[in-house]
Amino acid sequence: MKIWPGTPYPLGATYDGAGTNFSLFSEVAERVELCLFDEAGRETRVDLPEVRGYCWHGYLPGIEPGQRYGFRVYGPWAPEQGNRCNPAKLLLDPYAKGIDGDITWDEAVFPYLFDNHDARNDKDSAPFMPRSIVHQPFFDWSGDRPPQRPWHETVIYELHVKGFTAQHPDIPPELRGTYAGLAHSASIEYLKQLGVTAVELLPVHYFVQDKHLLDQGLRNYWGYNSIAYFAPHSAYAADKRPGAASAEFKQMVKALHQVGIEVILDVVYNHTAEGNDLGPVLCLKGIDNAYYYQLMEDRRYYRDYTGTGNCLNMRQPHVLQLIMDSLRYWALEMHVDGFRFDLASALARELHEVDMLNPFFNIIQQDPVTNRIKLIAEPWDLGEGGYQVGKFPSGWSEWNGKYRDSIRNFWRTQEPTLSEFGYRFTGSSDLYEGNSRHPFASINFVTSHDGFTLRDLVSYNEKHNLANGEDNRDGTDDNRSWNCGVEGPSDDTKVLRLRARQQRNFLATLMLSQGVPMLLAGDESGRTQQGNNNAYCQDNEISWLDWDKVDTGLQEFARRLVRFRHDHPVFRRRRWFQGQPIHGEGQEDIAWFNHMGEQASEELWINGGIQSLGIFLNGDSFPNPNARGEPVKDDSFYLIFNAYFEPIDFVLPPTRWGPRWKKILDTNEGWVEDATDKPGLEAGATLSVAPRSLMLLQRQA
């Protein structure tokens, strides 16, 4: 087969309409073979003839999209030096835009023999490996335009592509659990009715099913086991033709954009599926192990800040290039609108310490593509000093774990201080204001894929993870949950009413807080995982949304909350309250009160545990105009929180804060219908607030 010299860039396989250019980076390689496979699995090997800047490259005329391929790298086998090259191992292209097939966990895919871990395994892994696919780059976007929803108007819905549609009765069976299923009109209409503005998808980069899970009859459901940063996970494609997942994913993005919904990807650039020294050789480990991974002093072993066996080496320029090329590809070619970075602190580790000024964040900031899209950090990893909430650079938003913990503690009456609750409710200025960030730097959430669902949060005190096969040892014990008196399912009417009210309390607090709310898919309809708080391996009914068991009352409550947030900018401010501390006398945009209608004292603010409070939000006090330069005006509101186990009589504030108020929401009773026609409450009036409930009042003229 005649091969032309080709070019070193772009890396990967690039089809130009007449043929395909192949390029692979490896500093350690002595020779690189391109391996082409026909439909029968027959392999043809061709040496890449040129090397420039450690990029091995060649061009093959006539090679078209859909062609299956891989690489074999010849070079040193010296694990003690960190080198693990072995041409017996077929390697995936780290720049592959499509992957066909799955790994078969034969001994051949490992670098060693099972009965002798020190012996090199020279068994051919090709029969057991998936294939990289030459990508079809052409797609008709038909004028697709990104919604470009401002951060302060964003409501995020975290969902799993498969789990959201796997049991949806209105989606054809052949489309359930796929990108096409999420693009189906039934899915689109549901998201529109809910009012969310962005879906945050659990990992959709091609990932590997873990051997130890398959051996137990389980599967990696969440997908935090990536091996190809450019390829959509093919198992989520209804179209099973090689490489078809990419076009199906694009069609999904296009359909969501048409109704103004953005697509944010949960991405896993901190590690790969190749694991530690006992893991398989699938891609980077065989291409240039010592370059791509952080190694210990004994270079047979890997640094691990992720709990998965390895960490990518962010000190190396081609590692940074791999990640940046991937981000740009998904933004420019796949039209996604943002990224949530899993265990983002690991990306800031050059040697050991977390360094937020490291090259990765500098590159993100200066890149003309990535500095204009939504960037969200999961601001922790599993290593020492990895908890970095509030410390990411300007331009980033963060999953705010302190918000989650504070709000959970408040509603289970663990008495956070007023200052702690106040900072979380108003956007966490104590975390983000100091480096020129705004309230929308805080991604507020009460639940996420990792942990209890909302219904389980109010139904279980303890995790129930026996189905995971680890004797209930996995998953966190720090749930900050409360079962309302009975562990698990209950027929007790009082318990069920309390649980329903607690779910409404959490949803209302989330949607009325400053910052960006993130709702876990199914929380609005009462989804349960039966007390499993680590369902990463439950690719079944435990994790999937059950559309036949929907709490319609809770669902409608959530929809109205989201609409209410969209309608009232006072709950989604672009700037901090006065840009000053969020408490104190004379504050016209916000004020804090005890149940007697008196402004909170400094002593209570700093020292007192709280179970009840009132908050005034002034709709006439916005420091910034809207996008058209017009002044922003809204109604003013008074929120009453009672987390105490008994009713409390609240006195409304003096006339200075509002002469008259109407009640529009009570989580004990629901939304007040025709609130405008009902008599108002005078300033200084007393009203009884039910135990463990939230009340929202609107100021009348």
XYZ file of C-alpha atoms in Angstrom, residues 107-481:
375
model
C -4.985 -11.326 29.161
C -3.639 -9.963 25.863
C -4.766 -6.380 26.614
C -2.560 -6.238 29.714
C 1.160 -5.404 29.658
C 2.140 -8.366 31.846
C 1.304 -12.048 32.221
C -1.276 -12.876 34.839
C 1.003 -15.448 36.448
C 4.102 -13.237 36.270
C 3.661 -9.487 36.615
C 7.326 -8.877 35.814
C 7.173 -10.591 32.413
C 6.298 -8.641 29.250
C 3.118 -9.889 27.640
C 3.696 -10.319 23.891
C 0.249 -11.664 23.069
C -1.435 -9.744 20.261
C -4.229 -7.595 21.719
C -5.849 -6.673 18.381
C -8.593 -9.348 18.479
C -9.768 -7.972 21.823
C -9.534 -4.236 21.192
C -12.053 -1.726 19.803
C -11.045 0.153 16.659
C -10.549 3.823 16.000
C -12.707 5.134 13.149
C -11.850 7.652 10.443
C -14.323 10.441 11.062
C -16.843 11.936 8.645
C -16.372 15.669 9.295
C -19.258 16.956 7.192
C -22.591 17.776 8.850
C -25.404 20.139 7.955
C -25.884 22.398 10.949
C -28.544 24.390 9.072
C -27.760 27.675 10.723
C -27.458 26.295 14.252
C -26.635 29.061 16.690
C -25.583 28.633 20.322
C -28.186 30.013 22.749
C -25.454 31.915 24.651
C -27.609 32.119 27.733
C -26.060 34.529 30.274
C -24.792 32.840 33.410
C -27.208 34.661 35.709
C -30.178 33.386 33.661
C -28.970 29.780 33.616
C -30.738 26.830 35.250
C -28.778 23.576 34.882
C -30.315 20.105 34.710
C -27.794 17.325 35.347
C -28.793 14.188 33.461
C -27.513 10.906 32.093
C -28.091 10.386 28.364
C -29.142 6.783 28.831
C -30.890 7.006 32.181
C -33.099 9.938 31.200
C -34.754 8.118 28.289
C -34.176 4.406 28.974
C -37.744 3.886 30.245
C -39.582 6.783 28.611
C -42.892 5.390 27.283
C -43.308 8.079 24.603
C -39.920 7.440 23.010
C -39.637 4.550 20.513
C -37.862 1.566 22.098
C -35.044 1.679 19.558
C -34.231 5.275 20.563
C -34.370 4.891 24.328
C -31.077 5.453 26.097
C -29.488 7.261 23.154
C -28.555 10.682 21.843
C -31.491 10.360 19.456
C -33.738 9.628 22.431
C -32.665 12.834 24.145
C -33.311 14.695 20.878
C -36.801 13.159 20.593
C -39.735 15.550 20.868
C -40.909 13.903 24.111
C -37.591 14.698 25.802
C -37.384 18.191 24.330
C -40.915 19.058 25.384
C -40.319 17.846 28.926
C -37.194 19.981 29.298
C -39.017 22.996 27.859
C -41.914 22.584 30.271
C -39.530 22.217 33.206
C -37.885 25.486 32.198
C -34.229 24.500 32.442
C -31.817 26.364 30.182
C -28.928 23.862 30.051
C -28.435 20.128 30.303
C -25.215 18.964 31.927
C -24.525 15.497 30.541
C -22.647 12.895 32.540
C -19.564 11.757 30.580
C -20.151 11.080 26.887
C -16.519 10.705 25.843
C -15.932 7.086 24.866
C -15.276 5.194 28.092
C -14.329 1.670 29.124
C -16.372 -0.863 31.050
C -14.303 -1.884 34.068
C -13.281 -5.531 34.187
C -13.964 -5.903 37.909
C -17.511 -4.627 37.427
C -18.256 -6.876 34.475
C -16.962 -9.834 36.491
C -19.668 -9.064 39.084
C -22.432 -8.606 36.526
C -22.306 -4.807 36.939
C -21.454 -1.995 34.535
C -19.865 1.437 34.697
C -22.978 3.599 34.454
C -21.660 7.075 35.195
C -18.843 6.836 32.646
C -15.951 8.443 34.528
C -13.507 6.122 32.787
C -12.640 7.920 29.543
C -10.098 6.666 27.014
C -10.922 8.787 23.926
C -11.421 12.518 24.405
C -12.796 13.231 20.928
C -15.167 10.300 20.365
C -18.796 10.248 21.551
C -19.542 7.098 23.514
C -20.850 4.765 20.813
C -23.126 2.757 23.146
C -25.348 5.860 23.433
C -25.949 5.963 19.666
C -29.085 4.440 18.178
C -27.258 4.272 14.837
C -24.754 1.442 15.282
C -22.805 2.024 12.069
C -19.100 2.713 12.700
C -18.598 6.397 13.397
C -22.309 7.255 13.310
C -22.375 8.368 16.951
C -20.829 11.712 16.055
C -23.587 12.765 13.655
C -26.259 11.563 16.085
C -24.699 13.596 18.884
C -24.627 16.674 16.654
C -28.283 16.191 15.797
C -29.077 16.067 19.513
C -27.214 19.324 20.157
C -28.977 20.939 17.228
C -32.400 19.886 18.529
C -31.686 21.234 22.010
C -30.339 24.511 20.644
C -33.502 25.009 18.623
C -35.460 25.366 21.870
C -32.795 27.466 23.578
C -31.254 24.735 25.724
C -27.479 24.653 26.048
C -25.373 21.490 26.269
C -22.652 21.224 28.916
C -20.387 18.174 29.006
C -19.010 16.577 32.157
C -15.425 15.846 31.064
C -12.761 13.644 32.654
C -9.339 14.975 31.707
C -7.681 14.140 35.018
C -7.103 10.417 34.324
C -7.780 7.684 31.781
C -9.176 4.158 31.834
C -5.692 2.601 31.694
C -5.433 2.552 35.492
C -2.225 1.889 37.389
C 0.680 -0.483 36.755
C -1.753 -3.414 36.833
C -4.118 -1.796 34.340
C -4.457 -2.522 30.611
C -2.544 -1.026 27.677
C -5.157 0.673 25.529
C -3.751 3.968 24.294
C -1.426 6.467 26.015
C 0.321 3.860 28.149
C 1.628 2.134 25.031
C 2.264 5.338 23.061
C 4.477 7.162 25.573
C 3.687 6.197 29.155
C 6.304 8.359 30.900
C 5.233 11.426 28.921
C 1.473 11.241 29.405
C 1.218 10.129 33.042
C 2.533 11.391 36.360
C 4.860 8.724 37.737
C 6.295 8.082 41.174
C 10.007 8.130 41.973
C 9.914 4.412 41.265
C 8.683 4.930 37.728
C 6.878 1.613 37.548
C 4.110 3.250 39.585
C 1.672 6.113 39.041
C 0.661 9.127 41.081
C -3.032 8.966 41.805
C -5.050 11.953 43.014
C -8.265 10.628 41.500
C -8.756 7.197 43.060
C -8.626 5.583 39.620
C -4.981 4.603 39.353
C -3.373 7.433 37.371
C -3.239 11.151 36.634
C -2.375 12.830 33.367
C 0.878 14.784 33.397
C -0.179 18.409 33.073
C 3.449 19.577 32.889
C 3.871 18.242 29.351
C 2.925 20.480 26.406
C 1.426 17.713 24.275
C -0.773 16.600 27.172
C -2.044 20.152 27.443
C -2.461 20.216 23.673
C -4.472 16.988 23.741
C -6.898 18.463 26.259
C -7.147 21.841 24.565
C -7.619 20.279 21.137
C -10.399 18.155 22.609
C -12.132 21.145 24.191
C -11.933 23.152 20.984
C -13.191 20.217 18.946
C -16.297 19.761 21.087
C -16.957 23.495 21.140
C -16.328 24.228 17.450
C -17.234 20.990 15.689
C -19.824 19.525 18.066
C -21.285 22.912 19.101
C -21.387 22.228 22.838
C -21.736 25.268 25.083
C -19.577 24.470 28.075
C -17.753 21.942 30.208
C -17.817 20.718 33.778
C -14.359 19.439 34.726
C -14.370 16.342 36.912
C -11.928 16.507 39.862
C -10.583 19.760 38.467
C -8.032 20.201 41.253
C -6.081 17.304 39.746
C -5.632 19.380 36.593
C -3.832 22.005 38.668
C -1.222 19.619 40.090
C 2.119 19.961 38.322
C 4.172 18.007 40.834
C 2.159 17.591 44.005
C 0.677 20.842 45.244
C -2.417 22.326 43.655
C -1.404 25.434 41.683
C -4.202 27.485 40.170
C -1.676 29.429 38.070
C -0.447 26.325 36.282
C -0.237 26.195 32.461
C -3.640 24.536 31.970
C -5.595 27.440 33.429
C -3.401 29.981 31.678
C -4.056 28.302 28.331
C -7.795 28.145 29.011
C -7.782 31.879 29.753
C -5.943 32.970 26.614
C -7.603 30.576 24.175
C -10.149 32.430 21.995
C -12.543 29.458 22.059
C -12.433 28.240 25.642
C -12.399 31.661 27.266
C -15.857 32.374 25.813
C -17.780 29.297 26.870
C -19.134 28.097 30.191
C -16.441 26.558 32.415
C -17.375 24.725 35.611
C -14.927 23.140 38.037
C -15.578 20.302 40.409
C -13.153 22.041 42.785
C -11.651 19.067 44.563
C -9.799 15.806 44.041
C -8.787 12.985 46.392
C -5.237 14.154 47.053
C -3.786 16.199 49.892
C -4.889 19.830 49.679
C -7.332 19.003 46.902
C -10.390 20.785 48.341
C -10.256 24.126 46.505
C -13.802 25.505 46.645
C -13.690 29.232 45.929
C -10.108 29.243 44.665
C -10.459 28.766 40.912
C -9.560 31.621 38.553
C -11.839 34.401 37.420
C -14.069 33.244 34.575
C -14.737 29.865 36.171
C -17.833 28.733 38.014
C -17.668 25.949 40.593
C -19.808 23.228 42.050
C -20.301 24.755 45.485
C -20.068 21.869 47.938
C -20.352 24.306 50.834
C -23.766 25.391 49.560
C -24.927 21.763 49.457
C -23.709 21.069 52.984
C -25.095 24.272 54.491
C -28.575 23.915 53.011
C -28.766 20.254 53.979
C -27.709 21.114 57.525
C -30.254 23.917 57.812
C -33.271 21.837 56.837
C -32.265 18.940 59.073
C -31.841 21.511 61.890
C -28.124 21.105 62.408
C -28.062 24.840 63.037
C -25.514 26.520 60.742
C -24.676 30.044 61.832
C -26.625 32.861 60.253
C -23.478 34.018 58.461
C -22.898 30.567 56.937
C -26.479 30.220 55.720
C -26.561 33.854 54.616
C -23.424 33.625 52.510
C -24.634 30.468 50.783
C -28.115 31.866 50.085
C -26.717 35.073 48.577
C -24.156 33.538 46.221
C -21.202 32.864 48.568
C -19.464 36.222 48.288
C -17.051 35.059 50.997
C -15.745 32.495 48.492
C -15.928 34.321 45.177
C -16.007 38.097 45.576
C -12.323 38.438 46.402
C -11.064 37.560 42.911
C -13.494 39.638 40.839
C -16.049 36.875 40.438
C -19.820 37.184 40.576
C -22.698 35.311 42.233
C -22.952 32.998 39.227
C -19.511 31.626 40.078
C -21.462 29.483 42.541
C -23.168 26.450 41.011
C -25.673 25.735 43.757
C -26.902 22.200 44.234
C -28.478 20.118 46.961
C -28.050 16.789 45.184
C -26.087 15.511 42.198
C -25.444 12.184 40.495
C -22.915 11.439 43.257
C -24.961 10.804 46.400
C -28.604 10.531 47.383
C -31.401 11.728 45.154
C -33.608 14.410 46.697
C -36.273 11.898 47.687
C -33.668 9.635 49.258
C -32.123 12.600 51.076
C -35.336 12.913 53.101
C -35.949 9.144 53.353
C -32.657 7.632 54.517
C -30.197 8.327 57.298
C -27.731 5.731 56.034
C -26.514 4.580 52.625
C -27.808 1.257 51.280
C -25.235 0.211 48.676
C -25.201 -3.575 48.970
C -26.163 -3.893 45.301
C -22.725 -2.470 44.421
C -20.992 -5.611 45.671
C -18.694 -3.917 48.187
C -20.529 -4.830 51.422
C -21.831 -1.253 51.729
C -18.303 0.121 52.193
C -18.398 2.342 49.103
C -20.025 5.749 48.940
C -19.774 8.564 51.453
C -21.002 8.331 55.035
C -21.284 12.135 55.228
C -24.772 12.380 53.733
C -26.242 15.090 55.995
C -29.601 13.481 55.336
